[in-house]
Amino acid sequence: MGGLRASCKPLECLIILLLLFNRVVCSKGPQDPDRKTPARSKSSQRQWNWNLLLNNTGVVAMHMAVTHHNKVVIFDQTDAGPSQYRFRKCKTRGGSGESACYAHSVEYNVLKNKVRALHLTTDTWCSSGSFLSNGTLLQTGGNGSGSKKIRYYKPCKSNACDWTELKREMFVRRWYASSLYLPKENSVIVVGGQSAFSYEFVPKTSSKPYDLPFLHRTFERNSKGNNLYPILHLSNNGLLFIFANRDSILFDYKKRKVVKKFPKIPGNGARSYPSTGSSVILPLDNNDNFSKVEVMVCGGAARGSYAAAQRRRYLTGLRSCGRMTITGNRHRWRMENMPGPRIMSDMLILPTGDILIINGAKRGCAGWGTASDPALEPYLYKPNRMPGKRFQILKKTKIARLYHSSAVLLPDGRILVAGGNPNHRYIMHGVTHPTELRLQALTPDYMSERFDHLRPKDVKVIYPRKAHGVENGHIFNVSFSLGTETGNLSVVAYAPPFATHSLSMNQRMVRLECLGWESGDGHDRFQASVVAPPSIYVAPPGYYMLTVVNGGVPSRSSWLRIL
Ligand SMILES: *[C@@H]1O[C@H](CO)[C@@H](O)[C@H](O)[C@H]1NC(C)=O
Ligand SMILES: *[C@@H]1O[C@H](CO)[C@@H](O)[C@H](O)[C@H]1NC(C)=O
Ligand SMILES: *[C@@H]1O[C@H](CO)[C@@H](O)[C@H](O)[C@H]1NC(C)=O
Ligand SMILES: *[C@@H]1O[C@H](CO)[C@@H](O)[C@H](O)[C@H]1NC(C)=O
Ligand SMILES: *[C@@H]1O[C@H](CO)[C@@H](O)[C@H](O)[C@H]1NC(C)=O
Ligand SMILES: *[C@@H]1O[C@H](CO)[C@@H](O)[C@H](O)[C@H]1NC(C)=O
């Protein structure tokens, strides 16, 4: 095998390996277990199940992120008064005034289904975050005391880790700013924020923040900006896609130059805070050498929503999604409609390559009490189907997830859903939409038992000898068990996002090249040789959830570290 690989190009290898091991085939693209039997679509909808995990997380999940220790760090603002998690002893740490006796952040242990309190001192209200390549969460900004703050959360296996808040601060206040990890610099760019028409780097690599005229241009005075929490994606060449309001640019942060201006997204309304829509980049694929990067933006608020909501009139949200390829030379938003209008949703990329649109409301906009009609049905979007056949409506939840709610994908394949608080403080009764502290999981149909015969199990990542990760462009192995029924296999890696305000900062999925598969000692044990994407801009160094997908049915994921 080793000699074979060394002596041939990957494609030749693949062909030879296909001949040698024709029981298992490396896939050419995403699989869809329902595609062959469309009649299943109805039944598969029933297979998406909602489970209540906890009645009280104590703290509103305004922000949420999954760490590579399979725990979820959750936090709210510190200035919302008492939370529902009171410390046994009143600490001096943990916010100001009455707020100091209460937790404003918790860590959720997925396996134990329990939360433990963490300690935050400065206000994290509407802040941003990015995982660094070593798995530490770099968290930035907030309001008041926290608006220029830089914080670290270094995840741990034990229960010993907690927040570190640095003395060193950012240049300007970053409230409603977005952040993105920059692999070349191993730093983070923080963009925008209330009254902050600029960007800066953390740790600092310049002596001042840089003005970003695009943020002035997209600012809509009577709508609280409509360009806060700009959408950021890292393109495959290191340029930044920045979207705010209805406009977007390709930005070279090194030269501080706008490289491209993209067309305005159609639709009669904005997509950025407080007209909050959401966005993903569709999975990047080794089949085109990761050369195509396609952005998708969904939902948003109707024009005038913010002003109308101040008068308690809640306008119907936008129903449209736009898809645009940001690589190449031709850029056009291709529009399609969701099954219903939607604002403040979260968009997550699932291991199948499908996009989940979840949480939010049908009318109004983001803000305190500015939305109505919770959007209780998640949508599933299958990007590779024919237009018109891509959306599926999933099972309804009973729990409204409005402003300050979030959702993240767990390594086991479920979606963790939490938070929601359209009130200034924790108000549990007597309002239309009380503070929501229940924690739910949405269990996708791909986890159902009827697909167990297809599911790869017990996935292990095997690095080259002595290594504790794999470098970009290098080969590593993945071993797994597969029962008698084998189909098309693909291997995907998912960078877990920092979720807040309908943004999933740094979320991306890459479909990896597999050179071939070999059956191991056991009859059902396989070993695959897989290539980490060659470019740091395709797959920035960091921790990824690695999933083996067989005929559209994903395994549980295992953590992959790209060095
Ligand atoms: C949540 O509370 C309800 C009502 O008290 C109870 O029936 C249910 O078992 C609780 N669920 C969990 C997961 O604790
Ligand atoms: C990761 O890097 C950051 C920034 O250099 C550092 O503060 C942190 O301690 C590192 N984390 C780990 C787990 O080594
Ligand atoms: C949050 O920031 C705004 C704008 O700077 C300020 O008016 C307000 O007082 C701040 N809120 C708190 C709780 O610090
Ligand atoms: C595997 O995928 C290829 C291309 O996507 C398809 O032609 C073939 O029918 C699939 N085979 C199985 C067993 O699903
Ligand atoms: C990786 O897997 C290939 C088969 O796909 C095998 O030949 C090779 O020995 C494996 N390498 C390691 C380090 O396990
Ligand atoms: C794939 O893209 C990388 C850059 O990301 C480039 O170095 C490489 O030559 C490309 N490979 C092919 C076969 O085009």
XYZ file of C-alpha atoms and ligand atoms in Angstrom:
647
model
C 0.000 0.000 0.000
C 2.569 2.548 1.111
C 4.677 1.905 -1.976
C 1.634 2.020 -4.144
C 0.635 5.391 -2.789
C 4.094 6.822 -3.124
C 4.445 5.682 -6.692
C 1.202 6.970 -8.170
C -0.922 10.050 -8.339
C -3.986 10.064 -6.093
C -6.403 9.498 -8.945
C -4.493 6.499 -10.222
C -4.315 5.245 -6.664
C -8.008 5.614 -6.341
C -8.653 3.630 -9.494
C -6.265 0.878 -8.465
C -7.737 0.803 -4.994
C -11.243 0.655 -6.365
C -10.240 -2.423 -8.318
C -8.551 -3.963 -5.313
C -11.170 -3.132 -2.739
C -14.371 -2.882 -4.673
C -16.485 -3.613 -1.617
C -16.165 -0.024 -0.495
C -16.142 2.954 -2.811
C -14.894 6.455 -2.170
C -17.721 8.803 -2.936
C -17.702 11.408 -5.660
C -20.005 13.697 -3.789
C -22.641 14.086 -1.150
C -25.048 11.249 -0.647
C -28.682 11.389 0.161
C -30.243 8.266 1.633
C -33.703 9.548 0.760
C -32.902 10.374 -2.830
C -33.353 6.879 -4.227
C -36.687 6.438 -2.492
C -38.479 9.793 -2.467
C -41.421 8.146 -0.719
C -39.256 8.189 2.381
C -39.272 11.974 2.631
C -42.540 12.034 4.535
C -41.519 9.343 6.959
C -38.079 10.890 7.404
C -39.702 14.073 8.626
C -41.293 12.094 11.427
C -37.886 10.770 12.307
C -36.563 14.173 13.371
C -37.241 14.250 17.088
C -37.147 16.910 19.738
C -35.891 16.012 23.214
C -35.906 18.148 26.311
C -32.490 17.750 27.937
C -32.652 20.173 30.851
C -35.370 22.384 32.257
C -32.942 24.985 33.471
C -29.511 25.817 32.112
C -29.449 28.711 34.563
C -28.045 31.080 31.972
C -29.468 32.261 28.645
C -27.541 30.783 25.698
C -26.968 34.084 23.935
C -23.590 32.643 22.911
C -22.695 28.993 22.492
C -19.712 26.988 21.210
C -18.716 23.295 21.249
C -15.174 22.610 22.454
C -12.991 19.666 21.436
C -13.589 18.147 24.858
C -17.218 17.586 23.892
C -18.446 20.285 26.200
C -20.398 23.348 25.282
C -19.526 26.747 26.634
C -22.621 28.855 27.063
C -22.858 32.472 28.160
C -25.175 35.416 28.386
C -24.567 39.060 29.188
C -23.530 39.824 32.772
C -25.732 42.896 33.128
C -29.142 41.228 32.859
C -29.439 41.048 36.639
C -29.756 37.736 38.509
C -29.727 34.649 36.316
C -31.344 31.378 37.419
C -28.018 29.936 38.582
C -27.158 31.266 42.006
C -23.712 30.582 43.415
C -23.746 28.783 46.733
C -21.497 31.464 48.064
C -21.768 34.990 46.805
C -18.542 35.748 44.987
C -16.910 39.020 44.309
C -16.272 37.771 40.778
C -19.169 37.476 38.382
C -20.568 40.796 37.273
C -21.534 43.893 39.128
C -24.004 44.570 41.918
C -26.838 42.093 42.470
C -25.648 40.260 39.400
C -22.469 39.161 41.209
C -24.114 36.304 43.099
C -25.176 34.620 39.890
C -23.497 32.753 37.068
C -23.617 34.287 33.596
C -21.799 31.470 31.893
C -21.969 27.691 32.225
C -20.285 24.731 30.636
C -22.609 21.987 29.468
C -21.227 18.456 29.670
C -22.847 16.597 26.785
C -22.213 13.087 28.147
C -23.368 13.850 31.682
C -26.135 16.211 30.589
C -25.164 18.667 33.318
C -24.059 22.264 33.577
C -21.385 23.732 35.807
C -20.994 27.423 36.492
C -18.205 29.534 35.053
C -17.158 33.032 36.070
C -17.305 36.143 33.945
C -16.695 39.609 35.327
C -17.054 42.005 32.435
C -20.111 42.299 30.253
C -20.201 39.946 27.254
C -23.467 41.299 25.883
C -23.561 40.849 22.093
C -19.938 39.845 21.766
C -17.985 37.702 19.336
C -15.662 34.703 19.358
C -13.377 32.420 17.385
C -11.487 29.240 18.174
C -7.736 29.520 17.764
C -5.741 26.693 16.173
C -4.962 25.198 19.600
C -8.631 24.896 20.538
C -8.724 27.901 22.852
C -11.703 30.182 22.369
C -10.735 33.815 21.888
C -13.717 35.897 22.846
C -13.994 39.595 22.229
C -16.069 42.614 23.172
C -19.450 43.176 24.730
C -20.987 46.251 26.274
C -20.111 48.616 29.097
C -17.230 47.173 31.124
C -16.727 44.450 28.529
C -16.840 46.408 25.312
C -13.077 46.349 24.674
C -12.382 43.121 26.533
C -10.387 40.135 25.310
C -11.131 36.821 27.017
C -9.834 33.301 26.665
C -11.579 30.065 27.364
C -9.102 27.215 27.355
C -11.239 24.057 27.251
C -10.250 21.152 29.482
C -11.093 17.508 30.073
C -11.564 18.108 33.788
C -13.861 20.591 35.444
C -11.082 23.036 36.213
C -11.206 25.440 33.301
C -12.781 28.863 33.468
C -12.698 32.217 31.728
C -9.576 34.367 31.700
C -10.158 38.057 31.103
C -7.106 39.939 29.945
C -5.979 43.372 31.105
C -4.889 44.154 27.571
C -7.832 45.534 25.599
C -8.938 46.141 22.026
C -8.623 49.607 20.486
C -12.320 50.384 20.255
C -15.604 49.213 21.738
C -16.880 46.128 19.935
C -20.533 45.670 20.666
C -22.380 43.653 17.946
C -19.072 43.003 16.180
C -18.104 39.801 14.355
C -14.880 37.880 14.500
C -13.056 35.464 12.228
C -9.954 33.342 12.710
C -7.049 34.213 10.385
C -4.872 31.135 9.878
C -1.849 32.883 8.401
C -1.442 35.214 11.363
C -2.884 32.804 13.939
C -4.941 35.748 15.097
C -8.482 36.986 14.900
C -9.984 39.890 13.003
C -12.802 41.736 14.764
C -15.033 43.717 12.442
C -17.604 46.431 13.113
C -19.874 46.951 16.083
C -22.169 49.721 17.283
C -20.501 53.024 16.278
C -17.376 51.115 15.244
C -16.880 51.402 11.494
C -13.542 49.687 11.605
C -11.665 46.442 12.135
C -8.720 45.348 14.231
C -6.654 42.279 15.011
C -6.355 40.308 18.241
C -3.601 39.881 19.285
C -2.698 43.298 17.923
C -0.617 43.375 14.763
C -1.070 47.073 14.100
C -0.868 50.255 16.132
C -4.427 51.319 15.384
C -7.795 50.058 14.150
C -8.470 50.442 10.442
C -11.445 52.267 9.038
C -13.734 50.166 6.840
C -15.698 52.493 4.520
C -17.975 49.593 3.600
C -19.466 49.815 7.095
C -20.219 53.528 6.685
C -21.775 52.873 3.310
C -24.068 50.106 4.577
C -25.178 51.987 7.719
C -28.904 52.725 7.771
C -29.557 55.454 10.304
C -33.226 54.886 11.024
C -32.889 51.156 11.374
C -30.253 50.913 14.113
C -27.670 50.378 11.379
C -28.948 47.243 9.690
C -25.274 46.425 9.274
C -24.266 45.267 12.742
C -22.834 41.799 13.300
C -21.536 41.704 9.709
C -21.359 38.241 8.146
C -17.753 37.100 7.674
C -16.470 34.126 5.710
C -12.907 33.166 4.866
C -12.543 32.414 1.164
C -10.213 29.726 -0.195
C -7.530 32.300 -1.066
C -7.360 34.093 2.272
C -9.606 36.974 1.231
C -12.550 37.879 3.437
C -16.135 37.874 2.331
C -17.880 40.619 4.294
C -21.623 41.041 4.081
C -23.625 43.800 5.795
C -27.163 45.058 5.244
C -27.664 43.895 1.621
C -24.159 44.431 0.285
C -21.034 42.373 0.227
C -17.368 42.702 -0.673
C -14.296 40.563 -1.035
C -11.700 42.181 1.177
C -7.941 41.876 1.309
C -7.196 42.667 4.956
C -3.437 42.539 4.364
C -3.499 45.256 1.716
C -6.576 46.868 3.287
C -8.254 46.884 -0.084
C -11.649 45.957 -1.451
C -10.944 43.417 -4.196
C -14.511 42.978 -5.373
C -17.927 44.466 -4.842
C -20.671 41.919 -5.208
C -24.184 42.734 -6.384
C -26.786 43.711 -3.808
C -28.854 40.752 -2.637
C -32.451 41.016 -3.935
C -35.416 41.280 -1.561
C -37.136 44.197 0.082
C -35.217 44.267 3.329
C -31.841 43.923 4.999
C -30.172 40.774 6.295
C -27.934 42.114 9.069
C -28.719 43.115 12.648
C -31.333 44.126 13.617
C -32.796 42.766 10.388
C -30.993 39.564 11.280
C -30.848 36.839 8.647
C -28.193 34.136 8.642
C -25.506 32.680 6.407
C -23.210 29.732 5.675
C -20.624 28.853 3.088
C -21.687 25.587 1.484
C -19.306 22.649 2.007
C -15.994 22.996 0.196
C -15.170 19.916 -1.853
C -11.978 18.125 -2.826
C -13.645 17.097 -6.085
C -13.006 20.579 -7.480
C -9.805 20.973 -5.463
C -11.754 23.273 -3.127
C -11.832 25.876 -5.892
C -15.475 26.852 -5.517
C -16.738 28.854 -2.567
C -20.451 29.477 -2.470
C -22.142 31.674 0.109
C -25.764 31.313 1.143
C -27.771 33.974 2.998
C -31.291 33.286 4.265
C -34.065 35.371 5.742
C -33.974 38.839 7.218
C -36.462 41.554 8.074
C -38.763 43.523 5.810
C -37.775 47.123 5.119
C -38.975 49.358 7.934
C -39.289 46.511 10.451
C -37.266 48.178 13.166
C -39.286 51.395 13.128
C -42.558 49.448 12.898
C -41.608 47.215 15.828
C -41.131 50.309 18.037
C -44.836 50.916 17.421
C -45.601 47.233 18.140
C -46.221 46.446 14.509
C -44.380 43.348 13.419
C -43.805 43.113 9.677
C -43.568 39.736 7.973
C -39.923 38.715 7.592
C -38.140 37.860 4.364
C -38.749 34.489 2.879
C -35.907 34.447 0.406
C -32.459 32.912 0.424
C -29.686 33.845 -1.973
C -26.788 31.726 -3.144
C -23.728 33.264 -4.774
C -20.388 31.814 -5.807
C -17.712 34.228 -4.587
C -14.840 32.588 -6.466
C -14.429 32.924 -10.239
C -15.523 35.978 -12.187
C -19.271 35.784 -12.440
C -21.286 36.674 -9.407
C -25.016 36.626 -9.217
C -27.394 35.952 -6.364
C -29.563 33.005 -7.253
C -32.695 33.374 -5.190
C -35.110 30.808 -3.849
C -37.852 30.880 -1.266
C -37.946 29.144 2.071
C -41.236 27.481 3.022
C -41.963 30.537 5.190
C -40.677 33.964 6.275
C -37.893 33.921 8.821
C -35.687 36.210 10.920
C -33.102 35.448 13.616
C -32.565 31.844 12.517
C -29.402 29.844 12.974
C -27.915 28.085 9.957
C -25.888 24.952 10.541
C -24.052 22.658 8.153
C -24.867 19.040 8.957
C -22.482 16.105 8.352
C -24.650 15.107 5.374
C -23.811 18.456 3.750
C -27.387 19.614 4.209
C -28.143 22.961 5.805
C -30.377 23.268 8.840
C -32.311 26.499 9.372
C -33.599 26.612 12.927
C -34.871 29.022 15.629
C -36.124 32.563 15.109
C -39.405 34.227 14.283
C -41.662 34.942 11.343
C -42.268 38.643 11.998
C -40.477 41.701 13.318
C -36.737 42.034 13.793
C -34.018 41.394 16.377
C -34.090 43.287 19.681
C -35.970 43.424 22.956
C -39.582 42.480 22.263
C -39.349 43.409 18.596
C -40.392 40.055 17.117
C -43.523 37.939 17.109
C -44.710 34.581 15.760
C -41.901 32.174 16.673
C -40.722 30.035 13.750
C -41.174 26.647 15.395
C -40.476 24.435 12.391
C -36.863 23.994 11.340
C -36.147 23.745 7.631
C -33.757 21.321 6.022
C -32.092 22.509 2.833
C -30.464 20.053 0.433
C -28.122 22.203 -1.673
C -27.558 19.649 -4.441
C -31.156 18.924 -5.294
C -33.013 20.657 -8.119
C -34.298 24.153 -7.249
C -37.816 23.852 -5.913
C -37.064 20.485 -4.308
C -34.478 21.590 -1.811
C -36.465 22.575 1.256
C -38.099 20.217 3.680
C -40.113 21.263 6.737
C -39.097 19.419 9.887
C -41.016 18.578 13.026
C -42.230 21.517 15.061
C -40.939 22.278 18.531
C -43.156 23.702 21.254
C -40.480 26.064 22.536
C -40.063 29.537 21.036
C -36.464 30.528 20.386
C -36.446 34.247 19.775
C -33.843 36.940 20.391
C -30.690 35.656 22.134
C -31.183 31.996 21.317
C -28.650 29.767 19.584
C -28.026 26.308 18.134
C -24.917 24.191 17.553
C -24.118 20.799 16.036
C -22.846 18.227 18.551
C -20.177 15.611 17.759
C -22.783 12.865 18.178
C -24.845 14.334 15.330
C -27.615 16.000 17.340
C -28.316 19.716 17.314
C -28.241 21.460 20.659
C -30.812 24.247 20.914
C -30.866 26.749 23.763
C -31.639 30.232 24.953
C -33.981 32.968 23.954
C -34.741 36.082 25.933
C -36.472 39.051 24.333
C -36.583 40.733 27.772
C -34.029 43.024 29.379
C -33.781 40.812 32.431
C -34.654 37.251 33.419
C -38.440 37.260 33.365
C -39.931 33.810 33.837
C -43.650 34.654 34.009
C -46.261 37.164 32.947
C -44.876 38.120 29.543
C -45.673 36.761 26.081
C -42.169 35.384 25.637
C -40.511 34.636 28.973
C -36.789 34.033 29.353
C -36.116 30.573 27.916
C -33.754 28.350 29.885
C -34.801 24.947 28.614
C -32.172 22.996 26.728
C -33.282 20.851 23.807
C -31.735 18.496 21.325
C -33.040 17.980 17.836
C -32.201 14.426 16.799
C -31.966 14.177 13.005
C -33.453 11.332 11.019
C -29.952 10.293 9.939
C -29.440 9.095 13.516
C -32.482 6.839 13.431
C -32.071 3.108 14.004
C -33.391 2.230 10.582
C -30.110 3.515 9.134
C -27.923 1.603 11.609
C -26.956 -0.989 9.006
C -25.382 1.783 6.926
C -23.763 3.735 9.744
C -19.979 3.720 10.116
C -19.144 3.182 13.790
C -16.299 3.622 16.199
C -14.415 6.181 14.093
C -10.807 6.774 15.088
C -8.408 9.329 13.688
C -4.866 7.956 13.277
C -2.103 10.488 12.779
C 1.280 9.796 11.249
C 3.675 8.305 13.796
C 4.375 10.471 16.867
C 2.276 13.350 15.554
C -0.590 14.864 17.540
C -2.312 16.205 14.483
C -1.927 16.462 10.748
C -0.565 19.308 8.691
C -2.372 20.787 5.708
C -1.811 18.646 2.638
C -0.606 15.650 4.625
C -2.168 12.201 4.819
C -3.755 10.731 7.915
C -5.841 7.646 8.487
C -9.346 7.089 9.668
C -10.407 3.691 10.942
C -14.006 2.645 11.456
C -16.357 -0.310 11.523
C -18.940 -0.921 8.874
C -21.502 -3.731 8.833
C -22.351 -5.891 5.884
C -24.115 -3.191 3.936
C -21.561 -0.857 2.445
C -22.173 1.948 0.047
C -20.521 5.184 -0.854
C -18.186 6.564 1.729
C -17.049 10.099 2.206
C -15.137 11.822 4.963
C -16.023 15.328 6.067
C -14.416 17.720 8.535
C -16.428 20.411 10.292
C -15.070 23.473 12.053
C -17.434 24.134 14.982
C -18.640 27.721 15.076
C -19.077 30.332 17.760
C -22.823 30.885 17.649
C -24.572 34.098 18.594
C -27.255 36.343 17.086
C -27.879 33.947 14.184
C -24.234 34.020 13.180
C -22.127 30.894 13.240
C -18.719 32.521 13.183
C -15.994 30.401 11.575
C -18.329 27.553 10.680
C -17.159 25.574 7.663
C -17.234 22.075 6.273
C -14.734 20.442 3.953
C -15.214 17.167 2.073
C -11.874 15.466 2.207
C -10.090 13.501 -0.443
C -9.792 9.835 0.414
C -7.095 7.937 -1.373
C -8.508 4.524 -0.639
C -9.766 2.102 1.928
C -8.369 -1.104 3.214
C -10.083 -3.677 5.361
C -8.242 -4.244 8.582
C -7.973 -7.279 10.853
C -11.619 -7.603 11.751
C -14.069 -8.349 8.952
C -15.933 -5.117 9.414
C -13.003 -2.875 10.255
C -11.740 -0.482 7.615
C -8.908 1.961 7.359
C -9.014 4.929 5.032
C -6.179 7.167 3.921
C -7.390 10.725 3.852
C -5.715 13.977 2.823
C -6.010 17.122 4.922
C -6.835 20.015 2.544
C -3.664 21.539 1.125
C -4.454 25.136 1.950
C -4.744 26.788 5.360
C -7.438 28.963 3.794
C -9.544 25.939 2.886
C -9.132 24.262 6.254
C -7.484 26.584 8.777
C -5.487 24.844 11.508
C -7.691 23.890 14.433
C -9.981 21.202 15.777
C -12.544 19.667 13.446
C -15.329 17.168 13.902
C -14.464 14.368 11.535
C -17.334 12.252 10.258
C -17.440 9.224 7.982
C -20.603 9.263 5.890
C -21.827 6.085 4.213
C -24.600 6.377 1.670
C -25.755 9.607 3.340
C -25.649 8.179 6.869
C -23.051 9.819 9.115
C -21.065 8.259 11.933
C -20.608 10.023 15.238
C -17.677 12.329 14.789
C -14.225 12.130 16.193
C -11.947 15.122 16.676
C -9.363 15.833 14.022
C -6.639 18.346 14.667
C -5.097 20.169 11.744
C -1.785 21.610 12.883
C -38.941 19.328 33.246
O -40.022 19.726 34.061
C -41.212 19.011 33.793
C -42.329 19.658 34.598
O -41.943 19.830 35.928
C -40.992 17.547 34.129
O -42.158 16.820 33.858
C -39.857 17.015 33.275
O -39.550 15.687 33.634
C -38.609 17.863 33.428
N -37.640 17.442 32.436
C -36.331 17.361 32.647
C -35.487 16.925 31.521
O -35.825 17.616 33.718
C -3.527 28.787 22.710
O -2.937 29.976 22.265
C -3.306 31.117 23.021
C -2.732 32.337 22.324
O -1.386 32.174 22.072
C -2.796 30.948 24.444
O -3.150 32.056 25.218
C -3.410 29.706 25.023
O -2.903 29.456 26.294
C -3.133 28.487 24.138
N -3.932 27.370 24.602
C -3.429 26.182 24.847
C -4.385 25.111 25.214
O -2.238 25.961 24.795
C -24.311 49.622 26.587
O -23.777 50.519 25.664
C -24.592 51.621 25.398
C -23.980 52.393 24.260
O -22.658 52.698 24.525
C -24.773 52.457 26.643
O -25.622 53.528 26.383
C -25.365 51.574 27.714
O -25.440 52.248 28.915
C -24.554 50.313 27.892
N -25.238 49.438 28.781
C -24.655 49.006 29.862
C -25.500 48.117 30.699
O -23.517 49.233 30.146
C -22.173 5.880 -5.286
O -22.115 7.186 -5.817
C -22.073 7.232 -7.218
C -21.867 8.667 -7.628
O -22.390 9.545 -6.688
C -23.366 6.627 -7.755
O -23.328 6.607 -9.168
C -23.528 5.196 -7.249
O -24.756 4.664 -7.637
C -23.426 5.153 -5.737
N -23.391 3.765 -5.273
C -24.045 3.340 -4.191
C -23.856 1.911 -3.831
O -24.746 4.073 -3.502
C -3.110 4.045 6.640
O -4.026 3.274 5.890
C -3.446 2.581 4.802
C -4.577 1.889 4.060
O -5.560 2.769 3.640
C -2.399 1.631 5.327
O -1.759 1.004 4.240
C -1.370 2.386 6.171
O -0.474 1.462 6.757
C -2.041 3.156 7.251
N -1.071 3.962 7.961
C -1.055 4.054 9.296
C -0.012 4.976 9.884
O -1.815 3.436 10.006
C -5.181 22.478 -5.741
O -5.122 23.716 -5.099
C -3.886 24.006 -4.450
C -4.012 25.346 -3.768
O -5.054 25.351 -2.865
C -2.766 24.010 -5.456
O -1.544 24.196 -4.793
C -2.743 22.685 -6.218
O -1.779 22.728 -7.236
C -4.121 22.373 -6.813
N -4.100 21.039 -7.371
C -4.580 20.761 -8.574
C -4.504 19.335 -9.006
O -5.049 21.624 -9.295
